[in-house]
PDB file of C-alpha atoms in Angstrom:
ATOM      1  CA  UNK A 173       3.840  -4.967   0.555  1.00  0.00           C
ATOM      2  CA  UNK A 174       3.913  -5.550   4.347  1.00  0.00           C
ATOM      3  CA  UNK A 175       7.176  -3.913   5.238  1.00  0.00           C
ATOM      4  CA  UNK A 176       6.869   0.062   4.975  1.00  0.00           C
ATOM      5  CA  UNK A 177       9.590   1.059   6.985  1.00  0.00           C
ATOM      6  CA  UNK A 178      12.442   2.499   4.571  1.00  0.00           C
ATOM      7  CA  UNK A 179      10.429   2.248   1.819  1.00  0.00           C
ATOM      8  CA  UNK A 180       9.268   5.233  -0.512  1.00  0.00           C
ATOM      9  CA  UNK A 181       6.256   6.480  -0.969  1.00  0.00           C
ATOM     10  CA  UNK A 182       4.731   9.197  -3.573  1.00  0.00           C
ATOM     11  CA  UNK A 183       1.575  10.754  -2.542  1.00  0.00           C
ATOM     12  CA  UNK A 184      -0.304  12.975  -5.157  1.00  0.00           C
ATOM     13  CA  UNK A 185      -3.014  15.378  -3.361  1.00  0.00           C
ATOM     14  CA  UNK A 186      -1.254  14.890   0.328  1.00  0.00           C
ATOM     15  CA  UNK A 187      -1.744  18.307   1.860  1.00  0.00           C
ATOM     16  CA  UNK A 188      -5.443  17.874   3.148  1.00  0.00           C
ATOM     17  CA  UNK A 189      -8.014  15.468   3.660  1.00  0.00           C
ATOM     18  CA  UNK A 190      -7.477  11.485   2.405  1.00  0.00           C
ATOM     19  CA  UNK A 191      -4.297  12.567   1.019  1.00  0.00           C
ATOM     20  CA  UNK A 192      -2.831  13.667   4.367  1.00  0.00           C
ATOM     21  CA  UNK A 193      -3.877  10.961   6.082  1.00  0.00           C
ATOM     22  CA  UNK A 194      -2.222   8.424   4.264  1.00  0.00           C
ATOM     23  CA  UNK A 195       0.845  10.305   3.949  1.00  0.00           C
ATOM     24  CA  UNK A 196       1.353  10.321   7.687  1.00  0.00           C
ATOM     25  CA  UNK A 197       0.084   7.109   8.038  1.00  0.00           C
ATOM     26  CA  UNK A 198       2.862   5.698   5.825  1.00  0.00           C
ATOM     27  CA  UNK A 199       5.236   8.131   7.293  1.00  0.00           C
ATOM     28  CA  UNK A 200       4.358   6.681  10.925  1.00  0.00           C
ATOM     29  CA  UNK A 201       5.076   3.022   9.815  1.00  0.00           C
ATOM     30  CA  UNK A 202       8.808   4.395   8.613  1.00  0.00           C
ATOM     31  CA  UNK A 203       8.525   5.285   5.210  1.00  0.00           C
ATOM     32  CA  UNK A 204       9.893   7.870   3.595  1.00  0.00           C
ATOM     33  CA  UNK A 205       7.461  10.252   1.885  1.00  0.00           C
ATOM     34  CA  UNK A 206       7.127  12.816  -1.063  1.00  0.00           C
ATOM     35  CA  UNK A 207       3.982  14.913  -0.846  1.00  0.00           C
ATOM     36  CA  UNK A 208       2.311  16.533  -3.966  1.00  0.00           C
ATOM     37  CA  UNK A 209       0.115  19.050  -4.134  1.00  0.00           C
ATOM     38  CA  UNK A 210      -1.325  22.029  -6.297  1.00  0.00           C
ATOM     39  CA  UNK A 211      -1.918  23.611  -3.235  1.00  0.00           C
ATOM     40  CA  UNK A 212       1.845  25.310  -2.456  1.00  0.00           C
ATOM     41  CA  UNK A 213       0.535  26.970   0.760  1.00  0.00           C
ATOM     42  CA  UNK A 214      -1.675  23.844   1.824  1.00  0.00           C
ATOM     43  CA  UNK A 215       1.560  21.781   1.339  1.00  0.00           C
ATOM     44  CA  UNK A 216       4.150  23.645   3.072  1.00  0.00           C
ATOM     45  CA  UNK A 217       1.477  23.143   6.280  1.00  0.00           C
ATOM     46  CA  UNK A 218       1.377  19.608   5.644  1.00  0.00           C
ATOM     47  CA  UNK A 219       5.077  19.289   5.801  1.00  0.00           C
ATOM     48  CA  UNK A 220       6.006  21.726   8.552  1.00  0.00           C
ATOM     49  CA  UNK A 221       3.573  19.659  10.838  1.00  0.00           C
ATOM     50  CA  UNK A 222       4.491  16.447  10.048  1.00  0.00           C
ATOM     51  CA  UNK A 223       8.148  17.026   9.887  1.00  0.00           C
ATOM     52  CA  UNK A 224       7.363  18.292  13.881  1.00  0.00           C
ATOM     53  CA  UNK A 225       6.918  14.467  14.456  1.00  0.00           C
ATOM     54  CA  UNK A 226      10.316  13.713  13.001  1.00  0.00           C
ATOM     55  CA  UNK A 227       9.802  11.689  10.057  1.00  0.00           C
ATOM     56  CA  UNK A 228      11.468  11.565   6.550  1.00  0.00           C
ATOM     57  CA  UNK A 229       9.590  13.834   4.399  1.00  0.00           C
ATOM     58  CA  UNK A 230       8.871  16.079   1.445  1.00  0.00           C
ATOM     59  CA  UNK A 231       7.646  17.882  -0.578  1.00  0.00           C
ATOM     60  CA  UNK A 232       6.662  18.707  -4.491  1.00  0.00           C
ATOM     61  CA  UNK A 233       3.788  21.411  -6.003  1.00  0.00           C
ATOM     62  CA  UNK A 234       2.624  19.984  -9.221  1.00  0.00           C
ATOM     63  CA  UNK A 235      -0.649  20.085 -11.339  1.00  0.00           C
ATOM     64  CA  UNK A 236      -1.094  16.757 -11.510  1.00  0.00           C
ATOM     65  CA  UNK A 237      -3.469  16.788 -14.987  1.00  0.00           C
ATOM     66  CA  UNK A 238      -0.345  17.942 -16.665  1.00  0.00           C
ATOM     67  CA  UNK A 239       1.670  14.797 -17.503  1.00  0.00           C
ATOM     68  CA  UNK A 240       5.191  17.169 -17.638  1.00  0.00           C
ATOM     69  CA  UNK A 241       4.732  18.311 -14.119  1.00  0.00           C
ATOM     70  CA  UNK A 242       4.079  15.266 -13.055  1.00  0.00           C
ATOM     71  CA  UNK A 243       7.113  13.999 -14.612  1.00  0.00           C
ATOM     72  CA  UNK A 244       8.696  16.414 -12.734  1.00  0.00           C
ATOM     73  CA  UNK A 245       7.837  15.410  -9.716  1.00  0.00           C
ATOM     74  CA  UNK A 246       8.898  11.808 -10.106  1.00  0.00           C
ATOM     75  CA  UNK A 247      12.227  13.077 -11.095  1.00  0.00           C
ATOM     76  CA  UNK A 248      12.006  15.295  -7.510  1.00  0.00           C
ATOM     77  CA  UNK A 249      11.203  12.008  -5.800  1.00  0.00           C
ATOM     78  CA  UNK A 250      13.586   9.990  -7.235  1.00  0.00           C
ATOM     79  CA  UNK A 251      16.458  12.859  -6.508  1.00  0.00           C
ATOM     80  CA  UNK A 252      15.539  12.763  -3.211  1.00  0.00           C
ATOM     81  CA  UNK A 253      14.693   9.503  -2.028  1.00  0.00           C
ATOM     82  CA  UNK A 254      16.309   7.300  -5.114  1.00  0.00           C
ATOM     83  CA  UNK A 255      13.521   4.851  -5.604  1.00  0.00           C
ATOM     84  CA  UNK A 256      10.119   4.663  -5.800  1.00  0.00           C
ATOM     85  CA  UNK A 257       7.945   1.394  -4.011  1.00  0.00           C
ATOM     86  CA  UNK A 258       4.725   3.005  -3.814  1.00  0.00           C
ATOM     87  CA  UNK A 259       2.463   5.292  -5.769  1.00  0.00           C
ATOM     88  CA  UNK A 260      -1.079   6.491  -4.017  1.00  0.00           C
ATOM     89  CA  UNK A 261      -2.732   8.358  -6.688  1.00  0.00           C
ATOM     90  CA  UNK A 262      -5.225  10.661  -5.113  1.00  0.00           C
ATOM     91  CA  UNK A 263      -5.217  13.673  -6.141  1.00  0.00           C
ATOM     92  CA  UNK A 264      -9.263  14.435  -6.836  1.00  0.00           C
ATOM     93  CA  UNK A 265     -11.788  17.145  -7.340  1.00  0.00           C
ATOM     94  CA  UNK A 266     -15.218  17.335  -8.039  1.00  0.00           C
ATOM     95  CA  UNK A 267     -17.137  18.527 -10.916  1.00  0.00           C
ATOM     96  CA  UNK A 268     -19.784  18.365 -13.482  1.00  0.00           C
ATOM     97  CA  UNK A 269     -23.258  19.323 -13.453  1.00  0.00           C
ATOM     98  CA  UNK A 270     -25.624  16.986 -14.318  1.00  0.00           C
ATOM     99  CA  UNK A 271     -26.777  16.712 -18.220  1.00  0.00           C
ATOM    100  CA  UNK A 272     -27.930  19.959 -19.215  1.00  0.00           C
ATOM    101  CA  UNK A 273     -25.043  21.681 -17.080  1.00  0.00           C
ATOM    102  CA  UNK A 274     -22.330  20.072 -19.063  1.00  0.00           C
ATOM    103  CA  UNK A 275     -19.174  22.415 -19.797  1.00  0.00           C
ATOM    104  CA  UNK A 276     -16.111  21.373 -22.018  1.00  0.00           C
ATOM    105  CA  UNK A 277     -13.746  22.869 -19.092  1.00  0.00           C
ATOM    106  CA  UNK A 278     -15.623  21.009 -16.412  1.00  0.00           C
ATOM    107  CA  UNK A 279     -15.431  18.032 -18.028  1.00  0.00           C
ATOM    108  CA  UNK A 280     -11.325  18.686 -19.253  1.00  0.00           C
ATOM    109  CA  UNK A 281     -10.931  19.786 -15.641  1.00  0.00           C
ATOM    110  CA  UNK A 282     -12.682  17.075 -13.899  1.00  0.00           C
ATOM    111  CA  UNK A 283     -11.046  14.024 -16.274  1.00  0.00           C
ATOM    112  CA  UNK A 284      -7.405  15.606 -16.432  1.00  0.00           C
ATOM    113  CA  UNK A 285      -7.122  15.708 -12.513  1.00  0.00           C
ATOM    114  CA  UNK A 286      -9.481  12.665 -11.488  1.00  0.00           C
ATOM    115  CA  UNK A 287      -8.759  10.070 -14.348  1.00  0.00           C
ATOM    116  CA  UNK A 288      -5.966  11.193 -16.258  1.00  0.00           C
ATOM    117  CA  UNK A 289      -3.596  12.141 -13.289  1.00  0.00           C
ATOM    118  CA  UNK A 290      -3.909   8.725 -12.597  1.00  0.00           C
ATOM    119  CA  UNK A 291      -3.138   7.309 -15.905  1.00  0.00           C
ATOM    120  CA  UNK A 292       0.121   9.280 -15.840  1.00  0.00           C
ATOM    121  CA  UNK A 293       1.263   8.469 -12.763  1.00  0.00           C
ATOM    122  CA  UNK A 294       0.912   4.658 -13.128  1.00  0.00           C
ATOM    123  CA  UNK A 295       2.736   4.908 -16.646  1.00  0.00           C
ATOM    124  CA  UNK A 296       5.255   7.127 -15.057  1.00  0.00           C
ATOM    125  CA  UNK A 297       5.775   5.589 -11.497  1.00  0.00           C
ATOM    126  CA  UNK A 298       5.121   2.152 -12.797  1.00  0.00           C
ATOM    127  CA  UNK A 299       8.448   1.599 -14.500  1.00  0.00           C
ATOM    128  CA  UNK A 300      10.207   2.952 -11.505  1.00  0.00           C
ATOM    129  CA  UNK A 301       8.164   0.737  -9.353  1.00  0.00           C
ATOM    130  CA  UNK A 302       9.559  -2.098 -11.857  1.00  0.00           C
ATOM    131  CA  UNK A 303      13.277  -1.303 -12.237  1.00  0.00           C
ATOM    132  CA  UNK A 304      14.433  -1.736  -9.105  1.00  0.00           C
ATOM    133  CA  UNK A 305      13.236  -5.269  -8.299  1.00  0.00           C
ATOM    134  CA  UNK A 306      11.967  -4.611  -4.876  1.00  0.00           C
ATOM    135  CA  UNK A 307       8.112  -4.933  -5.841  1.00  0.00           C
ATOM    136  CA  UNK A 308       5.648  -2.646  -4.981  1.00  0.00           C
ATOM    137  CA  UNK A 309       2.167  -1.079  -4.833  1.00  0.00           C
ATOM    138  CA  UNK A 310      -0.471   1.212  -6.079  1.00  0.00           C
ATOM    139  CA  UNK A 311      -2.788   2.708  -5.279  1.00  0.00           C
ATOM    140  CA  UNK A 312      -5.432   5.074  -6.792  1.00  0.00           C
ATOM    141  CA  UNK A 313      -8.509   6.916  -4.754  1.00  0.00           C
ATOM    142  CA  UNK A 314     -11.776   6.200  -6.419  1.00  0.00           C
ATOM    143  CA  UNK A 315     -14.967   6.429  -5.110  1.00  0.00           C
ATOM    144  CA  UNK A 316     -18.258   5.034  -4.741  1.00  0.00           C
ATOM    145  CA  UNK A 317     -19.390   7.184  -7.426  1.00  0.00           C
ATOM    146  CA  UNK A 318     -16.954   4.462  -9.226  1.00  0.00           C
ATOM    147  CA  UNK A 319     -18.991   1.699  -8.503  1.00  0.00           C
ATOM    148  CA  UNK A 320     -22.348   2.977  -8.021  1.00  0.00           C
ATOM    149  CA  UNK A 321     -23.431   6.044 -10.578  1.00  0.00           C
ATOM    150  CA  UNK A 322     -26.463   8.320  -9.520  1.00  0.00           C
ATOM    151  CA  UNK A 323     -25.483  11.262 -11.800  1.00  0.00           C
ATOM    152  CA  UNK A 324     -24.663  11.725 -15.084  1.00  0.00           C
ATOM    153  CA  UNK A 325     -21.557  13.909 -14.501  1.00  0.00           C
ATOM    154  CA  UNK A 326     -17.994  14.101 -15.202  1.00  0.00           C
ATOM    155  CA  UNK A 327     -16.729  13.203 -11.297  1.00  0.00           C
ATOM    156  CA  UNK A 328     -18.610   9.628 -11.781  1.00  0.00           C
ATOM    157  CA  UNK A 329     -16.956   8.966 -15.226  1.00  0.00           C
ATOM    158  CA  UNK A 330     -13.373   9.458 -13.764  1.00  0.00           C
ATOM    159  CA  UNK A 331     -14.464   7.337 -10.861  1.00  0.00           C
ATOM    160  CA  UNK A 332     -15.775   4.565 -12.717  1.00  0.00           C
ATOM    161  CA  UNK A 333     -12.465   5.036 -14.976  1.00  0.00           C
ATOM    162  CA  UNK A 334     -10.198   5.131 -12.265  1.00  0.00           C
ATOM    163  CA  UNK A 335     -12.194   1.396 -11.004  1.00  0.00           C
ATOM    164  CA  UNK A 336     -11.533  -0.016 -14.216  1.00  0.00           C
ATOM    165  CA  UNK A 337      -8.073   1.212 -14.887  1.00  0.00           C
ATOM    166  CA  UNK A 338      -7.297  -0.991 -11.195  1.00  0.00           C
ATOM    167  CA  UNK A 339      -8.884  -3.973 -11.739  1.00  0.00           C
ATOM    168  CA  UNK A 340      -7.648  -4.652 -15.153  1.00  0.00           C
ATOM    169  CA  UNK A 341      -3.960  -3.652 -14.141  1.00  0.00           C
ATOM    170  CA  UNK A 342      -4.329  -5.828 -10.677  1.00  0.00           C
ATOM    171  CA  UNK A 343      -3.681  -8.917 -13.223  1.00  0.00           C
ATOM    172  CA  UNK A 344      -1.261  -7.326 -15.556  1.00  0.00           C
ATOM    173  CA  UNK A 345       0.763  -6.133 -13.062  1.00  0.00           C
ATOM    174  CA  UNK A 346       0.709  -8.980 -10.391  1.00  0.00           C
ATOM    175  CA  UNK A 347       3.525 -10.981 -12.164  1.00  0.00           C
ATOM    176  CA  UNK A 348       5.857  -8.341 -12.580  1.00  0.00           C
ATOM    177  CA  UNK A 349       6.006  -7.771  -8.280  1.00  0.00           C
ATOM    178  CA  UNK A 350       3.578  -4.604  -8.187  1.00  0.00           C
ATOM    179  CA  UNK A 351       0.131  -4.695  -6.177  1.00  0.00           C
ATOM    180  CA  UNK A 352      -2.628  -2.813  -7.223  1.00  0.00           C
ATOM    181  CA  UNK A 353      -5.539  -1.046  -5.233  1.00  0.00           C
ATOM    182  CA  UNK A 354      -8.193   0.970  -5.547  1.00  0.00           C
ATOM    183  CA  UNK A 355      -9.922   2.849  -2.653  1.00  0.00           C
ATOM    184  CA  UNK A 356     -13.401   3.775  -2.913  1.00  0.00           C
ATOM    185  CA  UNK A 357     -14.187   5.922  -0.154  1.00  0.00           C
ATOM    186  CA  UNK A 358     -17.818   6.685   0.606  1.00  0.00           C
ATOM    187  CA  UNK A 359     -19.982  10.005   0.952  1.00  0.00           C
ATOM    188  CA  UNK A 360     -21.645  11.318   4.358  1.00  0.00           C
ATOM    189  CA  UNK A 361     -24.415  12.055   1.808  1.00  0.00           C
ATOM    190  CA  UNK A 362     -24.893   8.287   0.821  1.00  0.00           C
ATOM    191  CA  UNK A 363     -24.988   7.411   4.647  1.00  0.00           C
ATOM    192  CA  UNK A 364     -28.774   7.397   5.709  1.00  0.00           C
TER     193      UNK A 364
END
């Protein structure tokens, strides 16, 4: 997709960080934007200061591991806005000690939010993506931890996960008008 402007845009994890910034990047180039967050306090921020530059926002709390409030929130968007174009799944947290440190709610945690979040929302936001003709895009937040594994923990699974769920739906989803991204952001750890 090259034209933004009018189209809609559903951001998972938009009140801070990565999340913010490419909600109000795709707000500045027109779009119209839905926010999500677990964060309720973090997101009513994020919307009272972008809405201060006058663009078409809003706004929808949701745990994103849990598949019904995500479906939720896509019925929000859609409510609102009426279609969907784009998805940016990247909603994220860390987690996971190294072997030895492993806990089953670390690991649920982790998984649900990092890997499974984005699972959902392509099976949810996919066929809404689909339906209306107009093509699309998605995009999921990875990380380099998805492509190059130093630990042995549960935020490197999901990354590598979230890779692998891109590149393989890249191809299966090209012919049917819908794009497919992944972001890999690095770590000011990794820099040397």
């Amino acid at each position: 997709m090259k034209e933004l402007a009018g189209k809609t845009v559903f951001v998972t994890g938009a009140a801070s960080g990565i999340g913010l910034g490419i909600a109000t990047a795709f707000a500045q180039a027109g779009a119209k934007v839905m926010l999500c967050d677990i964060e309720e306090a973090a997101l009513s921020a994020a919307l009272e200061q972008l809405r201060l530059t006058n663009v078409d926002v809003d706004g929808v709390k949701a745990d994103v591991s849990l598949k019904a409030e995500l479906v939720a929130a896509a019925e929000a968007t859609t409510a609102r806005y009426g279609k969907v174009h784009i998805l940016v799944n990247n909603a994220g947290v860390g987690g996971g000690g190294p072997y030895g440190a492993w806990t089953e709610a670390s690991w649920n945690w982790t998984l649900g939010v990092n890997l499974m979040a984005t699972i959902w929302g392509i099976e949810i936001f996919g066929p809404l993506i689909e339906q209306h003709g107009e093509g699309g895009h998605i995009v999921s937040t990875a990380s380099i931890a998805g492509l190059i594994s130093g630990e042995s923990n549960a935020y490197n699974v999901s990354k590598y996960g979230v890779v692998a769920l891109s590149e393989g739906l890249r191809r299966e989803l090209a012919p049917r008008g819908i794009g497919v991204s992944v972001l890999c952001p690095g770590s000011s750890a990794l820099k040397s």
